[in-house]
């Protein structure tokens, strides 16, 4: 294979569904890259246009597309994708226990899918084989060979994909339209098959799958919180419109990974109240009839008690109300008002 002068081949290659994958070196930047040489044909020219959309996508959890170039392969000029080289292995089935490690991995996958969906792309083939974890533990989604642009050409006239991971709506014998919810379904199936040997509900093991009985995941996901179990069950909803977005999934998983790691400050005049795992309650008492208490439950900050007319960002406060990460608490005292600022730190999940 003859590549542009900037690159040199490293010798190894692997055949794939879309063509061949070659290890190369970017001599300008002195880094390893991967060349994916596409097969000739109209279908692959169309896929190439969709791959170009990935040039706009930047996420540490999605394989990066660096360039689209021409190479000469077997005397024929062909298009090739220049992709990020990832030193790692694809995810292995039945290799994780329920716990923080799996939760952190699922969060990384959800981050990658959120970025993909925000770029207007449907991956359509999410599964462990298409997710690689590098030497630093960072998970990256790859292989966009079946991807589609959301809302433009997202339809099919036959079942295409990996059967066990295909959402129910993809199994119709008639022409069907689909959206990013198919990736949400595949994400949940991926979560289940990563678990060490546990019996999966028979409903999702059928071809095509049938509606899941509520509560079917409690046994195989035992050890996760009820909120996470319900979240994954929701991702497997028969009704694609009932599945949560990947952005919502990412937010819930992140919240659990950061359990007891948040800190917040309430400033009343010159008095500072700090809230965290070691000091979970702050009481703001103005007088015997006007007061508010804020409690940290490990994941969010909520109003735990309330007396008198109090607003949060100009919305009447109520017991159980979650405080935004940055807000102003307004305490009404007759014709005057007292303002309390509330700010939450922004801890990050790593990697």
Tab-separated table of C-alpha atoms in Angstrom:
chain	number	residue	atom	x	y	z
A	1	UNK	CA	0.000	0.000	0.000
A	2	UNK	CA	1.321	3.429	-0.963
A	3	UNK	CA	0.464	6.152	1.542
A	4	UNK	CA	0.964	9.960	1.450
A	5	UNK	CA	4.531	11.134	2.136
A	6	UNK	CA	3.601	12.281	5.624
A	7	UNK	CA	2.978	8.674	6.673
A	8	UNK	CA	4.893	5.397	6.660
A	9	UNK	CA	3.447	1.909	6.978
A	10	UNK	CA	4.303	-0.179	10.028
A	11	UNK	CA	3.722	-3.520	8.348
A	12	UNK	CA	0.747	-4.995	10.205
A	13	UNK	CA	-2.786	-5.082	8.800
A	14	UNK	CA	-6.141	-6.626	9.673
A	15	UNK	CA	-9.090	-7.269	7.377
A	16	UNK	CA	-12.389	-5.724	8.447
A	17	UNK	CA	-15.962	-5.376	7.260
A	18	UNK	CA	-15.358	-2.001	5.602
A	19	UNK	CA	-11.910	-2.866	4.280
A	20	UNK	CA	-8.439	-3.278	5.705
A	21	UNK	CA	-6.890	-1.674	8.767
A	22	UNK	CA	-3.186	-0.834	8.638
A	23	UNK	CA	-0.845	0.364	11.357
A	24	UNK	CA	1.092	3.433	10.202
A	25	UNK	CA	3.223	6.263	11.573
A	26	UNK	CA	2.558	9.977	11.226
A	27	UNK	CA	6.112	11.160	10.593
A	28	UNK	CA	5.298	14.844	11.109
A	29	UNK	CA	3.918	14.319	14.620
A	30	UNK	CA	5.901	11.147	15.393
A	31	UNK	CA	2.840	9.180	16.495
A	32	UNK	CA	1.214	5.907	15.582
A	33	UNK	CA	-2.022	6.061	13.596
A	34	UNK	CA	-4.365	3.580	11.958
A	35	UNK	CA	-5.329	3.634	8.277
A	36	UNK	CA	-8.705	2.144	7.447
A	37	UNK	CA	-8.826	1.613	3.687
A	38	UNK	CA	-12.373	1.525	2.375
A	39	UNK	CA	-13.589	-0.879	-0.252
A	40	UNK	CA	-14.652	0.525	-3.585
A	41	UNK	CA	-18.360	1.046	-4.232
A	42	UNK	CA	-21.190	3.496	-3.863
A	43	UNK	CA	-22.118	2.321	-0.352
A	44	UNK	CA	-18.654	3.031	0.967
A	45	UNK	CA	-18.539	6.435	-0.702
A	46	UNK	CA	-21.715	7.292	1.185
A	47	UNK	CA	-20.240	5.951	4.406
A	48	UNK	CA	-17.158	8.060	3.804
A	49	UNK	CA	-19.288	11.203	3.803
A	50	UNK	CA	-20.735	10.211	7.145
A	51	UNK	CA	-17.315	9.419	8.561
A	52	UNK	CA	-16.306	12.986	7.740
A	53	UNK	CA	-18.878	14.150	10.274
A	54	UNK	CA	-16.657	12.599	12.934
A	55	UNK	CA	-13.998	15.163	12.122
A	56	UNK	CA	-16.140	17.585	14.156
A	57	UNK	CA	-16.337	15.196	17.111
A	58	UNK	CA	-13.877	15.590	19.972
A	59	UNK	CA	-14.244	13.274	22.943
A	60	UNK	CA	-11.651	11.322	24.901
A	61	UNK	CA	-14.124	8.427	24.828
A	62	UNK	CA	-14.483	8.216	21.029
A	63	UNK	CA	-11.734	7.146	18.628
A	64	UNK	CA	-10.496	10.256	16.857
A	65	UNK	CA	-10.663	10.638	13.088
A	66	UNK	CA	-7.620	12.716	12.130
A	67	UNK	CA	-7.864	12.878	8.361
A	68	UNK	CA	-9.283	11.429	5.146
A	69	UNK	CA	-6.614	10.696	2.519
A	70	UNK	CA	-6.040	8.796	-0.723
A	71	UNK	CA	-3.806	5.736	-0.861
A	72	UNK	CA	-2.857	3.335	-3.627
A	73	UNK	CA	-3.751	-0.257	-2.800
A	74	UNK	CA	-3.167	-3.004	-5.343
A	75	UNK	CA	-2.605	-0.391	-8.019
A	76	UNK	CA	-6.011	1.197	-7.301
A	77	UNK	CA	-6.529	4.626	-5.727
A	78	UNK	CA	-8.767	4.385	-2.656
A	79	UNK	CA	-10.002	6.553	0.181
A	80	UNK	CA	-8.647	5.881	3.663
A	81	UNK	CA	-9.518	7.132	7.120
A	82	UNK	CA	-6.616	8.152	9.364
A	83	UNK	CA	-7.640	7.176	12.873
A	84	UNK	CA	-6.234	7.400	16.377
A	85	UNK	CA	-4.056	4.452	17.366
A	86	UNK	CA	-5.218	2.936	20.636
A	87	UNK	CA	-2.910	0.667	22.606
A	88	UNK	CA	-5.374	-1.565	24.427
A	89	UNK	CA	-7.937	-4.326	24.158
A	90	UNK	CA	-11.619	-4.471	23.339
A	91	UNK	CA	-13.936	-5.158	26.254
A	92	UNK	CA	-14.368	-8.796	27.196
A	93	UNK	CA	-17.753	-10.370	27.852
A	94	UNK	CA	-18.480	-11.517	31.430
A	95	UNK	CA	-15.412	-9.817	32.915
A	96	UNK	CA	-16.792	-7.384	35.520
A	97	UNK	CA	-18.469	-7.684	38.899
A	98	UNK	CA	-21.177	-5.234	39.908
A	99	UNK	CA	-19.249	-2.407	41.528
A	100	UNK	CA	-17.418	0.865	41.087
A	101	UNK	CA	-15.111	-0.378	38.305
A	102	UNK	CA	-18.034	-1.389	36.108
A	103	UNK	CA	-19.945	1.770	36.988
A	104	UNK	CA	-16.963	3.912	36.000
A	105	UNK	CA	-16.615	2.012	32.709
A	106	UNK	CA	-20.304	2.444	31.873
A	107	UNK	CA	-20.001	6.149	32.659
A	108	UNK	CA	-17.134	6.455	30.176
A	109	UNK	CA	-19.165	4.711	27.480
A	110	UNK	CA	-22.112	6.987	28.209
A	111	UNK	CA	-19.821	10.025	27.831
A	112	UNK	CA	-18.711	8.823	24.414
A	113	UNK	CA	-22.273	8.120	23.283
A	114	UNK	CA	-23.437	11.499	24.569
A	115	UNK	CA	-20.798	13.209	22.419
A	116	UNK	CA	-21.725	11.057	19.407
A	117	UNK	CA	-25.406	11.892	19.754
A	118	UNK	CA	-24.762	15.591	20.313
A	119	UNK	CA	-22.878	15.534	16.990
A	120	UNK	CA	-26.048	14.221	15.324
A	121	UNK	CA	-24.743	10.708	14.738
A	122	UNK	CA	-26.277	7.288	15.441
A	123	UNK	CA	-23.543	4.680	15.982
A	124	UNK	CA	-25.874	1.661	15.456
A	125	UNK	CA	-23.383	-1.023	16.490
A	126	UNK	CA	-22.552	-0.475	20.161
A	127	UNK	CA	-21.176	-3.662	21.726
A	128	UNK	CA	-18.081	-4.701	23.728
A	129	UNK	CA	-16.158	-5.579	20.540
A	130	UNK	CA	-16.464	-1.953	19.401
A	131	UNK	CA	-15.202	-0.443	22.649
A	132	UNK	CA	-11.523	-0.521	23.527
A	133	UNK	CA	-9.871	0.359	26.819
A	134	UNK	CA	-6.383	1.775	26.524
A	135	UNK	CA	-3.424	1.244	28.828
A	136	UNK	CA	-4.533	4.201	30.962
A	137	UNK	CA	-7.980	2.721	31.536
A	138	UNK	CA	-9.787	5.117	29.175
A	139	UNK	CA	-12.641	3.533	27.218
A	140	UNK	CA	-13.083	4.600	23.593
A	141	UNK	CA	-15.882	3.814	21.154
A	142	UNK	CA	-14.783	2.842	17.661
A	143	UNK	CA	-15.988	1.320	14.363
A	144	UNK	CA	-18.576	3.634	12.819
A	145	UNK	CA	-19.137	1.342	9.831
A	146	UNK	CA	-22.913	1.231	10.412
A	147	UNK	CA	-23.326	4.814	11.611
A	148	UNK	CA	-26.009	7.127	10.294
A	149	UNK	CA	-26.731	10.824	10.547
A	150	UNK	CA	-29.621	11.381	12.909
A	151	UNK	CA	-32.860	12.541	11.275
A	152	UNK	CA	-31.514	12.479	7.711
A	153	UNK	CA	-31.128	8.923	6.475
A	154	UNK	CA	-31.824	6.939	9.641
A	155	UNK	CA	-33.870	4.138	8.150
A	156	UNK	CA	-33.371	0.572	6.993
A	157	UNK	CA	-35.296	-2.020	5.007
A	158	UNK	CA	-33.724	-5.038	6.692
A	159	UNK	CA	-32.296	-5.993	10.067
A	160	UNK	CA	-28.715	-4.736	10.112
A	161	UNK	CA	-26.442	-4.891	13.127
A	162	UNK	CA	-25.384	-7.398	15.758
A	163	UNK	CA	-28.572	-9.343	16.666
A	164	UNK	CA	-28.322	-9.506	20.479
A	165	UNK	CA	-27.626	-5.769	20.681
A	166	UNK	CA	-30.291	-4.655	18.210
A	167	UNK	CA	-33.232	-2.679	19.577
A	168	UNK	CA	-36.723	-4.155	18.997
A	169	UNK	CA	-37.635	-1.535	16.387
A	170	UNK	CA	-34.794	-2.700	14.124
A	171	UNK	CA	-36.301	-6.169	13.716
A	172	UNK	CA	-39.273	-5.163	11.566
A	173	UNK	CA	-39.527	-6.793	8.137
A	174	UNK	CA	-40.828	-3.530	6.749
A	175	UNK	CA	-38.855	-0.352	6.195
A	176	UNK	CA	-38.292	1.250	9.598
A	177	UNK	CA	-37.012	4.578	10.802
A	178	UNK	CA	-34.845	4.690	13.892
A	179	UNK	CA	-33.090	7.239	16.032
A	180	UNK	CA	-30.414	7.479	18.711
A	181	UNK	CA	-32.559	5.365	21.046
A	182	UNK	CA	-31.144	2.249	19.328
A	183	UNK	CA	-27.749	3.131	20.824
A	184	UNK	CA	-29.343	3.549	24.259
A	185	UNK	CA	-30.761	0.012	24.029
A	186	UNK	CA	-27.392	-1.402	22.897
A	187	UNK	CA	-25.663	0.435	25.745
A	188	UNK	CA	-27.855	-1.366	28.289
A	189	UNK	CA	-27.277	-4.752	26.660
A	190	UNK	CA	-23.544	-4.040	26.710
A	191	UNK	CA	-23.756	-3.294	30.434
A	192	UNK	CA	-25.408	-6.664	31.044
A	193	UNK	CA	-23.041	-8.803	28.968
A	194	UNK	CA	-20.022	-7.256	30.697
A	195	UNK	CA	-21.199	-8.803	33.969
A	196	UNK	CA	-19.540	-11.980	35.131
A	197	UNK	CA	-21.699	-15.022	34.513
A	198	UNK	CA	-25.192	-14.097	35.613
A	199	UNK	CA	-28.462	-15.241	34.157
A	200	UNK	CA	-29.945	-12.589	31.902
A	201	UNK	CA	-33.703	-12.160	31.453
A	202	UNK	CA	-34.987	-14.447	28.714
A	203	UNK	CA	-36.983	-11.605	27.168
A	204	UNK	CA	-33.848	-9.880	25.851
A	205	UNK	CA	-32.272	-13.177	24.724
A	206	UNK	CA	-34.953	-13.851	22.123
A	207	UNK	CA	-34.601	-12.918	18.436
A	208	UNK	CA	-36.292	-10.496	18.213
A	209	UNK	CA	-36.439	-9.513	21.906
A	210	UNK	CA	-39.776	-9.201	23.686
A	211	UNK	CA	-40.833	-6.602	26.290
A	212	UNK	CA	-38.948	-6.887	29.551
A	213	UNK	CA	-40.931	-7.748	32.684
A	214	UNK	CA	-40.495	-4.893	35.213
A	215	UNK	CA	-37.977	-5.815	37.902
A	216	UNK	CA	-36.255	-8.457	35.766
A	217	UNK	CA	-32.823	-6.896	36.248
A	218	UNK	CA	-32.835	-6.787	40.043
A	219	UNK	CA	-31.053	-10.125	40.470
A	220	UNK	CA	-28.345	-9.754	37.834
A	221	UNK	CA	-27.602	-6.145	38.873
A	222	UNK	CA	-27.762	-6.787	42.609
A	223	UNK	CA	-25.247	-4.469	44.265
A	224	UNK	CA	-26.142	-1.412	42.214
A	225	UNK	CA	-28.528	1.167	43.640
A	226	UNK	CA	-32.225	0.899	42.701
A	227	UNK	CA	-31.847	4.118	40.692
A	228	UNK	CA	-29.153	2.607	38.463
A	229	UNK	CA	-31.067	-0.658	38.056
A	230	UNK	CA	-34.181	1.272	37.032
A	231	UNK	CA	-32.074	3.390	34.689
A	232	UNK	CA	-30.682	0.387	32.812
A	233	UNK	CA	-34.130	-1.203	32.729
A	234	UNK	CA	-35.469	2.022	31.228
A	235	UNK	CA	-32.803	1.875	28.521
A	236	UNK	CA	-34.263	-1.499	27.490
A	237	UNK	CA	-37.798	-0.181	27.142
A	238	UNK	CA	-39.735	-1.720	24.245
A	239	UNK	CA	-40.972	1.774	23.455
A	240	UNK	CA	-38.023	3.678	22.025
A	241	UNK	CA	-39.583	6.992	23.071
A	242	UNK	CA	-39.558	5.859	26.707
A	243	UNK	CA	-35.800	5.273	26.786
A	244	UNK	CA	-33.725	7.996	28.467
A	245	UNK	CA	-31.209	10.022	26.499
A	246	UNK	CA	-27.541	9.190	26.854
A	247	UNK	CA	-27.009	12.632	28.343
A	248	UNK	CA	-29.459	11.761	31.120
A	249	UNK	CA	-27.790	8.355	31.629
A	250	UNK	CA	-24.363	9.998	31.892
A	251	UNK	CA	-25.644	12.445	34.500
A	252	UNK	CA	-27.103	9.712	36.722
A	253	UNK	CA	-23.986	7.539	36.548
A	254	UNK	CA	-21.746	10.524	37.265
A	255	UNK	CA	-23.849	11.445	40.270
A	256	UNK	CA	-23.337	7.997	41.786
A	257	UNK	CA	-19.608	7.926	41.018
A	258	UNK	CA	-19.192	11.229	42.849
A	259	UNK	CA	-21.056	10.033	45.937
A	260	UNK	CA	-19.980	12.059	48.998
A	261	UNK	CA	-17.410	14.044	46.971
A	262	UNK	CA	-19.340	17.283	46.443
A	263	UNK	CA	-18.804	20.470	48.434
A	264	UNK	CA	-20.998	23.555	48.571
A	265	UNK	CA	-20.827	27.025	50.085
A	266	UNK	CA	-23.709	29.094	51.403
A	267	UNK	CA	-22.819	32.714	52.062
A	268	UNK	CA	-25.109	34.767	54.344
A	269	UNK	CA	-23.815	38.301	54.750
A	270	UNK	CA	-20.223	37.560	55.747
A	271	UNK	CA	-20.929	34.154	57.274
A	272	UNK	CA	-19.888	31.094	55.238
A	273	UNK	CA	-21.562	27.716	55.705
A	274	UNK	CA	-19.717	24.788	54.112
A	275	UNK	CA	-21.577	21.614	53.176
A	276	UNK	CA	-19.902	18.259	52.475
A	277	UNK	CA	-19.957	14.622	53.580
A	278	UNK	CA	-18.552	15.514	56.979
A	279	UNK	CA	-20.958	18.415	57.540
A	280	UNK	CA	-24.112	17.418	55.737
A	281	UNK	CA	-26.573	20.029	57.057
A	282	UNK	CA	-26.537	23.822	57.051
A	283	UNK	CA	-29.175	25.765	58.983
A	284	UNK	CA	-29.903	29.350	57.980
A	285	UNK	CA	-32.042	30.847	60.754
A	286	UNK	CA	-33.111	34.439	60.235
A	287	UNK	CA	-35.610	34.668	63.071
A	288	UNK	CA	-37.968	32.265	64.906
A	289	UNK	CA	-40.414	32.266	61.945
A	290	UNK	CA	-38.055	32.366	58.939
A	291	UNK	CA	-35.434	29.663	58.363
A	292	UNK	CA	-34.183	27.147	55.814
A	293	UNK	CA	-32.080	24.009	56.171
A	294	UNK	CA	-30.088	22.470	53.310
A	295	UNK	CA	-28.938	18.841	53.470
A	296	UNK	CA	-26.378	16.950	51.392
A	297	UNK	CA	-27.399	13.326	50.810
A	298	UNK	CA	-24.153	12.307	49.116
A	299	UNK	CA	-25.341	13.106	45.610
A	300	UNK	CA	-27.473	16.259	45.683
A	301	UNK	CA	-28.273	19.183	47.951
A	302	UNK	CA	-31.925	19.484	48.971
A	303	UNK	CA	-34.122	21.683	51.145
A	304	UNK	CA	-34.662	19.603	54.291
A	305	UNK	CA	-36.807	22.053	56.279
A	306	UNK	CA	-38.407	25.396	55.636
A	307	UNK	CA	-40.191	28.198	57.468
A	308	UNK	CA	-41.409	31.463	55.992
A	309	UNK	CA	-41.454	32.861	52.432
A	310	UNK	CA	-38.245	31.784	50.675
A	311	UNK	CA	-37.413	31.649	46.965
A	312	UNK	CA	-34.710	29.731	45.096
A	313	UNK	CA	-33.826	31.479	41.840
A	314	UNK	CA	-37.199	33.266	42.159
A	315	UNK	CA	-39.107	29.970	42.491
A	316	UNK	CA	-40.920	29.288	45.780
A	317	UNK	CA	-38.853	26.853	47.838
A	318	UNK	CA	-40.312	23.561	49.056
A	319	UNK	CA	-39.085	20.762	51.288
A	320	UNK	CA	-37.358	18.128	49.154
A	321	UNK	CA	-36.497	20.610	46.393
A	322	UNK	CA	-33.053	20.055	44.840
A	323	UNK	CA	-30.849	23.134	44.729
A	324	UNK	CA	-29.193	24.008	41.408
A	325	UNK	CA	-25.396	23.947	41.408
A	326	UNK	CA	-25.382	27.731	41.458
A	327	UNK	CA	-28.331	29.711	42.771
A	328	UNK	CA	-29.547	32.552	44.934
A	329	UNK	CA	-31.787	31.877	47.923
A	330	UNK	CA	-34.031	34.873	48.548
A	331	UNK	CA	-35.480	35.251	52.042
A	332	UNK	CA	-38.473	37.577	52.153
A	333	UNK	CA	-38.735	39.678	55.306
A	334	UNK	CA	-41.799	41.871	54.911
A	335	UNK	CA	-40.842	44.655	52.526
A	336	UNK	CA	-37.127	43.751	52.585
A	337	UNK	CA	-35.176	40.780	51.308
A	338	UNK	CA	-32.034	38.926	52.350
A	339	UNK	CA	-29.974	37.051	49.775
A	340	UNK	CA	-27.989	33.851	50.299
A	341	UNK	CA	-25.650	32.634	47.551
A	342	UNK	CA	-25.217	28.898	47.012
A	343	UNK	CA	-22.415	27.334	44.929
A	344	UNK	CA	-21.421	23.703	44.426
A	345	UNK	CA	-17.900	22.701	43.491
A	346	UNK	CA	-17.496	20.688	40.299
A	347	UNK	CA	-15.650	17.461	41.072
A	348	UNK	CA	-14.800	15.374	38.033
A	349	UNK	CA	-14.869	11.654	37.422
A	350	UNK	CA	-11.520	10.331	36.248
A	351	UNK	CA	-10.399	9.041	33.806
